[in-house]
PDB file of C-alpha atoms in Angstrom:
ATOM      1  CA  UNK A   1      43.906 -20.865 -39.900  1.00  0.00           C
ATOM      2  CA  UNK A   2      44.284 -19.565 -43.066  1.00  0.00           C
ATOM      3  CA  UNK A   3      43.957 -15.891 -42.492  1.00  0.00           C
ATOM      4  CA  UNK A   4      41.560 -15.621 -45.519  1.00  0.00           C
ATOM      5  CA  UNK A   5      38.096 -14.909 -44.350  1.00  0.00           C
ATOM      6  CA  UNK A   6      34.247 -14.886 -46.275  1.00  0.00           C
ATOM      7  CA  UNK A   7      31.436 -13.029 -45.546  1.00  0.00           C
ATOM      8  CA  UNK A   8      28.583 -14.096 -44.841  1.00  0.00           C
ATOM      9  CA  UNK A   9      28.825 -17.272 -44.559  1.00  0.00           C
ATOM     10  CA  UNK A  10      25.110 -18.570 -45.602  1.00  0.00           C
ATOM     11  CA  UNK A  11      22.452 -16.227 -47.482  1.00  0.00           C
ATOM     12  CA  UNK A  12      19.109 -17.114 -49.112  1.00  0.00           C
ATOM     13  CA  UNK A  13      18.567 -15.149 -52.206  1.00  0.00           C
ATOM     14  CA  UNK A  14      15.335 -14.819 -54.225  1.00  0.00           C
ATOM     15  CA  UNK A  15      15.638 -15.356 -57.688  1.00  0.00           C
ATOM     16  CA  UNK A  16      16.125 -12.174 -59.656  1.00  0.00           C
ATOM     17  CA  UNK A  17      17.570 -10.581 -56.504  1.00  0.00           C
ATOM     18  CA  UNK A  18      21.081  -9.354 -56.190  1.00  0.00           C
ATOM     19  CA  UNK A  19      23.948 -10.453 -53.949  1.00  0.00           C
ATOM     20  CA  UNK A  20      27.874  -8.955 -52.704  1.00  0.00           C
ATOM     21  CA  UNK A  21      29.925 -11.748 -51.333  1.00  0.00           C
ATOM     22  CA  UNK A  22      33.131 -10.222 -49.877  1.00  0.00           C
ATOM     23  CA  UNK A  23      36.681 -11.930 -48.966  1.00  0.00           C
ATOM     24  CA  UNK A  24      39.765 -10.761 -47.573  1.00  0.00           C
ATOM     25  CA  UNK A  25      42.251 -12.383 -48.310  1.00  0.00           C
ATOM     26  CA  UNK A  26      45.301 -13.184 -46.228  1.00  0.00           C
ATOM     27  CA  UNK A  27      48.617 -10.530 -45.274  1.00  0.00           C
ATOM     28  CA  UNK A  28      50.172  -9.254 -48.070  1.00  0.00           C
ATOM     29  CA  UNK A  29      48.191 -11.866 -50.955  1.00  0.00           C
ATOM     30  CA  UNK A  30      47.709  -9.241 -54.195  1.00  0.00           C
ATOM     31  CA  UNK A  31      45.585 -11.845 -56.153  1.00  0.00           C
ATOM     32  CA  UNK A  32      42.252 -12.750 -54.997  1.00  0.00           C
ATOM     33  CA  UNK A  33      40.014 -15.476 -57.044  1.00  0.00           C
ATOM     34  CA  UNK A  34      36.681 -16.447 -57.093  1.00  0.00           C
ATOM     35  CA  UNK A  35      35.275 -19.955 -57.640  1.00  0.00           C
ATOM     36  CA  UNK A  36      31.823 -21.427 -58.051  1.00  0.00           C
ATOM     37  CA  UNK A  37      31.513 -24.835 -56.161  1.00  0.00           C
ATOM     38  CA  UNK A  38      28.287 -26.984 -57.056  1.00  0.00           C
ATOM     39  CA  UNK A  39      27.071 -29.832 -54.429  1.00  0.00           C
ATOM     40  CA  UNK A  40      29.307 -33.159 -55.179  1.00  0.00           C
ATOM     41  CA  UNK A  41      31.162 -30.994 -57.617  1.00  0.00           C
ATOM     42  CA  UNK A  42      34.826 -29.292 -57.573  1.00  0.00           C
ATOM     43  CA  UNK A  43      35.343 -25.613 -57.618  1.00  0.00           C
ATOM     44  CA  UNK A  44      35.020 -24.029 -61.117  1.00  0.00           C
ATOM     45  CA  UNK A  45      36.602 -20.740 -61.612  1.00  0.00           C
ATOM     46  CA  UNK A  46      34.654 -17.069 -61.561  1.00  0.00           C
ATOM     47  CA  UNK A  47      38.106 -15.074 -62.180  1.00  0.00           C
ATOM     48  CA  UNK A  48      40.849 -13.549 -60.380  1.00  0.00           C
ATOM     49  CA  UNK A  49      41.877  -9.995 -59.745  1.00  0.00           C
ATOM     50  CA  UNK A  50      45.745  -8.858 -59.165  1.00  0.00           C
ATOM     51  CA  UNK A  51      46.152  -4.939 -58.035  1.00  0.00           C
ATOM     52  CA  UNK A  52      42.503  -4.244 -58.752  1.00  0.00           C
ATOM     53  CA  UNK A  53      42.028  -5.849 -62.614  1.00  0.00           C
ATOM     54  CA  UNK A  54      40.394  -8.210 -63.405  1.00  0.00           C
ATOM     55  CA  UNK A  55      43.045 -11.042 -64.515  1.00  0.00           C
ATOM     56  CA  UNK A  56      41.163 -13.863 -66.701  1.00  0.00           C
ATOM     57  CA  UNK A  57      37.889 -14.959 -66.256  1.00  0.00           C
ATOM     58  CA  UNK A  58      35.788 -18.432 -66.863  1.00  0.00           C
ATOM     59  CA  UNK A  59      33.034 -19.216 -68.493  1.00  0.00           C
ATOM     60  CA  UNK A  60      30.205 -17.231 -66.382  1.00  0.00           C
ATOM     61  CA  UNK A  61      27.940 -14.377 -67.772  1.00  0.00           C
ATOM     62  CA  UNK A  62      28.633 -10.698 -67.108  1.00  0.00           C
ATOM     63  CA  UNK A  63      26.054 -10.605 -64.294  1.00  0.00           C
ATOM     64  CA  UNK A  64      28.821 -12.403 -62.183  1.00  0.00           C
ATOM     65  CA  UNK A  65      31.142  -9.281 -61.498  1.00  0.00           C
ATOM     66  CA  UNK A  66      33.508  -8.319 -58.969  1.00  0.00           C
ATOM     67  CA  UNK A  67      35.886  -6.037 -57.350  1.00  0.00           C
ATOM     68  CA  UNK A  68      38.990  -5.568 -55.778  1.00  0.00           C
ATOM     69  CA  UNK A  69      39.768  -3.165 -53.087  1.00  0.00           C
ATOM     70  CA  UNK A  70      43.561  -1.481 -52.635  1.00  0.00           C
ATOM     71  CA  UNK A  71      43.842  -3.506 -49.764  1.00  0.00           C
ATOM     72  CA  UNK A  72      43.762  -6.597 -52.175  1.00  0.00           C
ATOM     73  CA  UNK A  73      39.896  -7.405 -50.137  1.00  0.00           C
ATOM     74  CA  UNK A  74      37.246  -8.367 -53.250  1.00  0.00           C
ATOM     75  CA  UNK A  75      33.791  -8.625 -53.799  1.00  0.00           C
ATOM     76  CA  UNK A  76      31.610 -10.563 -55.886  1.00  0.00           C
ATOM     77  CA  UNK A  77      28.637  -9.444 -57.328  1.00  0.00           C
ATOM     78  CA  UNK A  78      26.082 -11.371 -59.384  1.00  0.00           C
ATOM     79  CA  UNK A  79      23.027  -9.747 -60.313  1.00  0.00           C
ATOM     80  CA  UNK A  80      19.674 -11.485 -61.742  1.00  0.00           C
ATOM     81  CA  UNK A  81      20.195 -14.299 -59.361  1.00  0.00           C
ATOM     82  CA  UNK A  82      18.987 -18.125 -61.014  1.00  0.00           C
ATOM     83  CA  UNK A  83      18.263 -20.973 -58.993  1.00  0.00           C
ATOM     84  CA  UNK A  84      21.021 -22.679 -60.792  1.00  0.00           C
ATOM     85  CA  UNK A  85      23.202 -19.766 -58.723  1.00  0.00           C
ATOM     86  CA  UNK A  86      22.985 -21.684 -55.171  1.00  0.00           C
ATOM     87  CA  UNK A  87      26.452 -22.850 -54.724  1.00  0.00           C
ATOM     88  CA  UNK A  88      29.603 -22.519 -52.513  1.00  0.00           C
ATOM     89  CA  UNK A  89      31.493 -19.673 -53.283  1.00  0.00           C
ATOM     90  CA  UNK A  90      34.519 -19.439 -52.373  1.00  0.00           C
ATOM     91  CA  UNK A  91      37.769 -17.328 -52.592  1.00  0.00           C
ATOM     92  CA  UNK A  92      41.266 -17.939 -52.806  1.00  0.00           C
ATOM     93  CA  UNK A  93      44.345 -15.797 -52.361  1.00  0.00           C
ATOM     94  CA  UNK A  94      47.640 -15.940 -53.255  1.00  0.00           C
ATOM     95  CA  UNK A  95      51.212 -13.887 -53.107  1.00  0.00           C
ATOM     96  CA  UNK A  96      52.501 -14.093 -57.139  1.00  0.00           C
ATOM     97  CA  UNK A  97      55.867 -15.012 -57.801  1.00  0.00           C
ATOM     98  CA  UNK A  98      55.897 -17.354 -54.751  1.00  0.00           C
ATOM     99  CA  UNK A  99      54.581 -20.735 -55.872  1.00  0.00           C
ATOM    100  CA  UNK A 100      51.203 -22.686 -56.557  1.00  0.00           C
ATOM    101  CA  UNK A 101      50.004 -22.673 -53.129  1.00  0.00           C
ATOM    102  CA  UNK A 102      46.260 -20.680 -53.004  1.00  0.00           C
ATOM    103  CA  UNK A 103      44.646 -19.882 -49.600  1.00  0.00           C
ATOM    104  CA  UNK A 104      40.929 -20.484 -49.352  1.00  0.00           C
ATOM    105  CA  UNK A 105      38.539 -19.356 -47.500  1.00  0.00           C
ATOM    106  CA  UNK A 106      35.578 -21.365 -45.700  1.00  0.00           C
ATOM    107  CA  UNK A 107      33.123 -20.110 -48.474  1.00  0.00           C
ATOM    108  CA  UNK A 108      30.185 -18.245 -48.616  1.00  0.00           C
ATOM    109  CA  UNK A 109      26.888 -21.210 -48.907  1.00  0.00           C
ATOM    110  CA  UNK A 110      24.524 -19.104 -51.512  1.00  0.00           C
ATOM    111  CA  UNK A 111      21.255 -20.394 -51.431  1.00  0.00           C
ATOM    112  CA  UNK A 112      18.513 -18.556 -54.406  1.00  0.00           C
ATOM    113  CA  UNK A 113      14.987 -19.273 -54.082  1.00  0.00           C
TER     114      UNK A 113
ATOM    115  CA  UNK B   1      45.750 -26.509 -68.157  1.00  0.00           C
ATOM    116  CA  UNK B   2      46.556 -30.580 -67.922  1.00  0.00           C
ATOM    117  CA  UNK B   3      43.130 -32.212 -67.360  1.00  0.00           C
ATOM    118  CA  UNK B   4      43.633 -34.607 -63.814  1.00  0.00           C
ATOM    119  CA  UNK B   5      42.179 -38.170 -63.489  1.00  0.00           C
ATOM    120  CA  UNK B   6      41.474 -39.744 -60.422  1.00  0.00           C
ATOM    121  CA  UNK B   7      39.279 -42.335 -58.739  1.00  0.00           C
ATOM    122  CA  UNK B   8      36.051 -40.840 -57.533  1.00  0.00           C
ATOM    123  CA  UNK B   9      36.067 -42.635 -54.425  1.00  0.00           C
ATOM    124  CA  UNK B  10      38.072 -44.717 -51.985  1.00  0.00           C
ATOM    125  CA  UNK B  11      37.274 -46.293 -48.362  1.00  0.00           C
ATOM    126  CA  UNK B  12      39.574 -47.647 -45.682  1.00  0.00           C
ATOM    127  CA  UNK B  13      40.179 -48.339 -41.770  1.00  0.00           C
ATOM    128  CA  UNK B  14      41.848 -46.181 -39.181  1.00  0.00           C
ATOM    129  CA  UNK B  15      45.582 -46.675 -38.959  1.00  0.00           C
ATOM    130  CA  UNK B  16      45.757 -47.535 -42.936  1.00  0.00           C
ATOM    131  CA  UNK B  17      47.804 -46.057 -45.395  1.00  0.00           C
ATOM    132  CA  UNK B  18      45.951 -44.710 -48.188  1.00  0.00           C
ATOM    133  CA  UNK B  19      47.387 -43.865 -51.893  1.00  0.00           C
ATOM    134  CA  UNK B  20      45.547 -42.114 -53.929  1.00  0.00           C
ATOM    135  CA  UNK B  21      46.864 -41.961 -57.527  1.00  0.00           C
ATOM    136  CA  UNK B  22      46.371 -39.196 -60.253  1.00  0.00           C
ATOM    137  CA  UNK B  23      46.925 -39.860 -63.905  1.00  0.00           C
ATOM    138  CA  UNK B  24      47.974 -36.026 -66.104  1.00  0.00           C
ATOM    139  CA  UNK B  25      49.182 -37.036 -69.288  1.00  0.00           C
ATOM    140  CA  UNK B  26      49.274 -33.734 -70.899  1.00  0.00           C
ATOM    141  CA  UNK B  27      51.477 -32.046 -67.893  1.00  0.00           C
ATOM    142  CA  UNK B  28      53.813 -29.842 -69.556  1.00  0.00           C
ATOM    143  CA  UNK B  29      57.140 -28.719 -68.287  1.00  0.00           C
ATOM    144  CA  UNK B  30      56.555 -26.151 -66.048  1.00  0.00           C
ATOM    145  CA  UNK B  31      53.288 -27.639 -64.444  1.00  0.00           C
ATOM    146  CA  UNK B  32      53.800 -28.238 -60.648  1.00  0.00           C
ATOM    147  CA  UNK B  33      51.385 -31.010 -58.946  1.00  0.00           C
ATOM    148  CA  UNK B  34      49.818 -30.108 -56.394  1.00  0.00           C
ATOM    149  CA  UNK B  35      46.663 -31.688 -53.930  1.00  0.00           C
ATOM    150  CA  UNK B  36      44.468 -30.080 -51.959  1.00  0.00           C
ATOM    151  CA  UNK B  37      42.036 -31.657 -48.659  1.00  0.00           C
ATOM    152  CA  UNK B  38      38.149 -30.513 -48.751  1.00  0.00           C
ATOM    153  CA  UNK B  39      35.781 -31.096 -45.775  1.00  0.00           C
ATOM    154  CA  UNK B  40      32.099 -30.563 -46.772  1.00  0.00           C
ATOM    155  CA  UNK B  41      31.175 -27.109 -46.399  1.00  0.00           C
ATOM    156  CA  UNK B  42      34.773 -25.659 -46.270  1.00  0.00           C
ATOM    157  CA  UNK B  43      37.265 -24.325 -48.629  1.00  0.00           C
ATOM    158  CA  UNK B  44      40.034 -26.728 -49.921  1.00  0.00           C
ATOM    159  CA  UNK B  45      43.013 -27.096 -47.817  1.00  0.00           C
ATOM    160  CA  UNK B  46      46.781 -27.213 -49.896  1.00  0.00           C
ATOM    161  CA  UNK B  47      48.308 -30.489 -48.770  1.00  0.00           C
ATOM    162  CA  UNK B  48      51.273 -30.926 -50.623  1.00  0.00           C
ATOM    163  CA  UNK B  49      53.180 -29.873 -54.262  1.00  0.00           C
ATOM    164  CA  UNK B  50      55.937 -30.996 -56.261  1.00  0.00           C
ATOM    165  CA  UNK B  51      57.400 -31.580 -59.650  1.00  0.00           C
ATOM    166  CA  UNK B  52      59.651 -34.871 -59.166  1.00  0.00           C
ATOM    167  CA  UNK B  53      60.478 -37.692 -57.620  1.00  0.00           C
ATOM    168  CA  UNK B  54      59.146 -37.420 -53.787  1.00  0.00           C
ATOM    169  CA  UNK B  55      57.975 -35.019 -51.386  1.00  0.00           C
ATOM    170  CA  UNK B  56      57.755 -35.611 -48.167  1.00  0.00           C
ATOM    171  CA  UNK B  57      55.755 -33.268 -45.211  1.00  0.00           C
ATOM    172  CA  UNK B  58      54.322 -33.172 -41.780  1.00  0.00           C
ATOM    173  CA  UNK B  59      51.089 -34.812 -43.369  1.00  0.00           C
ATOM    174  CA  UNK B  60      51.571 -36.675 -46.679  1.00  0.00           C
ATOM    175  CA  UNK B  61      53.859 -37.529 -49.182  1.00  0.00           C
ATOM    176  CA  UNK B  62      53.944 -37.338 -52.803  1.00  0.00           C
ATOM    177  CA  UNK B  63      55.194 -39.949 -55.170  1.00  0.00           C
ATOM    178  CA  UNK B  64      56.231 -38.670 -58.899  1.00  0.00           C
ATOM    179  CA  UNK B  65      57.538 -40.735 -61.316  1.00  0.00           C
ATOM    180  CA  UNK B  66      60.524 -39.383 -64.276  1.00  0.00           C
ATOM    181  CA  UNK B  67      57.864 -39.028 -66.324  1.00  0.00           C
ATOM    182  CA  UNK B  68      55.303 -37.250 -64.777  1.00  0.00           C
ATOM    183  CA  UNK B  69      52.550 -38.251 -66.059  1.00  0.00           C
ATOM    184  CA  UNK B  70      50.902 -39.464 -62.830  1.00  0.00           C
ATOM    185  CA  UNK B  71      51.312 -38.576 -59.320  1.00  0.00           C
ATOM    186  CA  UNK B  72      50.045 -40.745 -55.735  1.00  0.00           C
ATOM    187  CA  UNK B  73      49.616 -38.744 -52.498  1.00  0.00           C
ATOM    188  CA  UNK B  74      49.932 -40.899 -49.407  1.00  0.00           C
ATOM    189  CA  UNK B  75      48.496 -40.540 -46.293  1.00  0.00           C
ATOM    190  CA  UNK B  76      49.710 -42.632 -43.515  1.00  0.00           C
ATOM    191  CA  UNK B  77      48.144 -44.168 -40.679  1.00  0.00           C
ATOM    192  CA  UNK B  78      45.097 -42.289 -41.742  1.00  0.00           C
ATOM    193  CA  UNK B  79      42.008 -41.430 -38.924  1.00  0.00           C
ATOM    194  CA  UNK B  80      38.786 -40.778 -39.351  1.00  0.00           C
ATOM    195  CA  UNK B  81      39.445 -36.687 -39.453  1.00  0.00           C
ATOM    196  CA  UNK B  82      41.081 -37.814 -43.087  1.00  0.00           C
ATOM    197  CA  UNK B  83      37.580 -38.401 -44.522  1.00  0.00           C
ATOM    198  CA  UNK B  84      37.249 -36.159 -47.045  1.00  0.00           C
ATOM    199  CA  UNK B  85      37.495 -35.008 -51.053  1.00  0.00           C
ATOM    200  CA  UNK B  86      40.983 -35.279 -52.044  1.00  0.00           C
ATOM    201  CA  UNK B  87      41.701 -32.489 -55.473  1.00  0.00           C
ATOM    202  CA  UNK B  88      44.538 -33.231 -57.809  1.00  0.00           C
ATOM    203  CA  UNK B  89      45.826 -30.134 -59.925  1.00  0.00           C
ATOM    204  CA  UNK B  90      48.633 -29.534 -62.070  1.00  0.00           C
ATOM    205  CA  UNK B  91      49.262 -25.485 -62.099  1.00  0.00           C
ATOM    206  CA  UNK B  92      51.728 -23.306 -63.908  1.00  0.00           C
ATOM    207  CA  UNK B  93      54.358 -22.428 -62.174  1.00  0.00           C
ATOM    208  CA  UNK B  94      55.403 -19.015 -63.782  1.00  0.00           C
ATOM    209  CA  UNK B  95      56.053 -15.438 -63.047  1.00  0.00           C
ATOM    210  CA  UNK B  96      52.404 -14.770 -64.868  1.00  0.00           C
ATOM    211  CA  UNK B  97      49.110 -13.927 -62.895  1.00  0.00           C
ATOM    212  CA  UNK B  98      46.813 -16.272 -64.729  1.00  0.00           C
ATOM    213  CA  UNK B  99      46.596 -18.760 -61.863  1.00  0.00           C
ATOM    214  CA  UNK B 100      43.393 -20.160 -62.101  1.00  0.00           C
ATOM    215  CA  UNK B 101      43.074 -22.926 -61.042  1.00  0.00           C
ATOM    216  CA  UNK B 102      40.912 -26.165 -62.772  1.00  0.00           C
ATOM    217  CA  UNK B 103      39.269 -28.480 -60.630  1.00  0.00           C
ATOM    218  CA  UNK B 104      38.114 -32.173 -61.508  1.00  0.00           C
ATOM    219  CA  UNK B 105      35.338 -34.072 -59.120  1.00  0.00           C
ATOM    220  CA  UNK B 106      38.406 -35.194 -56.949  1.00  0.00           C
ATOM    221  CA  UNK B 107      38.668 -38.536 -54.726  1.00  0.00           C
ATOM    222  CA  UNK B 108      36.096 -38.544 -51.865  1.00  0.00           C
ATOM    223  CA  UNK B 109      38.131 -41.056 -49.581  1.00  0.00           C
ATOM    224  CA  UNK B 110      36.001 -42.410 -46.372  1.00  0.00           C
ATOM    225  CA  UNK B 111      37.927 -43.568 -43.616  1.00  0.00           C
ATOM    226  CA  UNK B 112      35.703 -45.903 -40.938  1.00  0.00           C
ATOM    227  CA  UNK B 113      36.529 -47.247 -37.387  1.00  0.00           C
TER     228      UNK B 113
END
């Protein structure tokens, strides 16, 4: 058990429609990131957020967005959902300072109609 | 971030060892290797890190050679609860925030009776 935990964990989205994904991530992590995982693909990186920035993003549009709560819980947002949207999310926590080791959760499965 | 390169698939039998080798040409000094375990429809699980020469824990060990520019996890005696996609990184290891992480298509190993 990880102690990192996604909700939900499926939706069906319309396209155009609007989704929050939310994540809390385990005791005491300060950075939360998001990824993007495609069927038979591996994770691709959304960004990350330490003490409520943002803290480098990849390469997805502004309409992906996201949050992080003083409790070091996030949210992602993506707005204008595409069909090419339906993915795995997933998020990942970690403690800086004390290795390479990231904490995932089981994902949120995104479907957009 | 070193790019990873690993075989996109591997089979074997109960009670086998399995290596699974990663070739990172480009690590730089203060990359760290590290593998992670995905089962379908869950987040990746951290297996096992280091920088040289072995590592050894309570489910694989890593095998790093002086130079570092490849890595092979080994799983002994695997079971059938081993099939799954194996993920080789190499990540920073720094006192910076920026740890996202970059994913290849990782080694989808299938373990039968």
């Amino acid at each position: 058990e990880t102690g990192v935990t996604q909700s939900p964990t499926h939706l069906i989205k319309t396209r155009g429609q609007q989704v929050t994904l939310r994540c809390s991530s385990q005791s005491g992590h300060n950075t939360v990131s998001w990824y993007q995982q495609a069927l038979g693909q591996g994770p691709q990186f959304i960004f990350q957020y330490y003490r409520e920035e943002e803290n480098g993003r990849g390469n997805f549009p502004p309409r992906f967005s996201g949050l992080q709560f003083p409790n070091y819980s996030s949210e992602l947002n993506v707005n204008a959902l595409e069909l090419d949207d339906s993915a795995l999310y997933l998020c990942a926590s970690s403690l800086e300072g004390r290795g390479t080791e990231a904490f995932f959760g089981q994902g949120t499965r995104l479907t957009v109609v | 971030l070193a790019k990873t390169t690993q075989p996109i698939s591997m089979d074997s039998y109960e009670g086998q060892e399995v290596n699974i080798t990663c070739s990172h040409n480009n690590i730089a000094t203060n990359d760290y290797i590290t593998w992670y375990q995905q089962f379908p429809s869950q987040g990746p699980r951290f297996i096992i890190q280091g920088y040289k020469t072995k590592v050894t824990n309570e489910v694989a060990s890593l095998f790093i050679p002086a130079d570092r520019k490849s890595s092979t996890l080994s799983l002994p005696r695997v079971s059938l609860s081993d099939t799954a996609v194996y993920y080789c990184l190499v990540v920073p290891y720094n006192a910076g925030n920026n740890r996202k992480l970059i994913w290849g298509l990782g080694t989808s190993l299938a373990v039968n009776p």
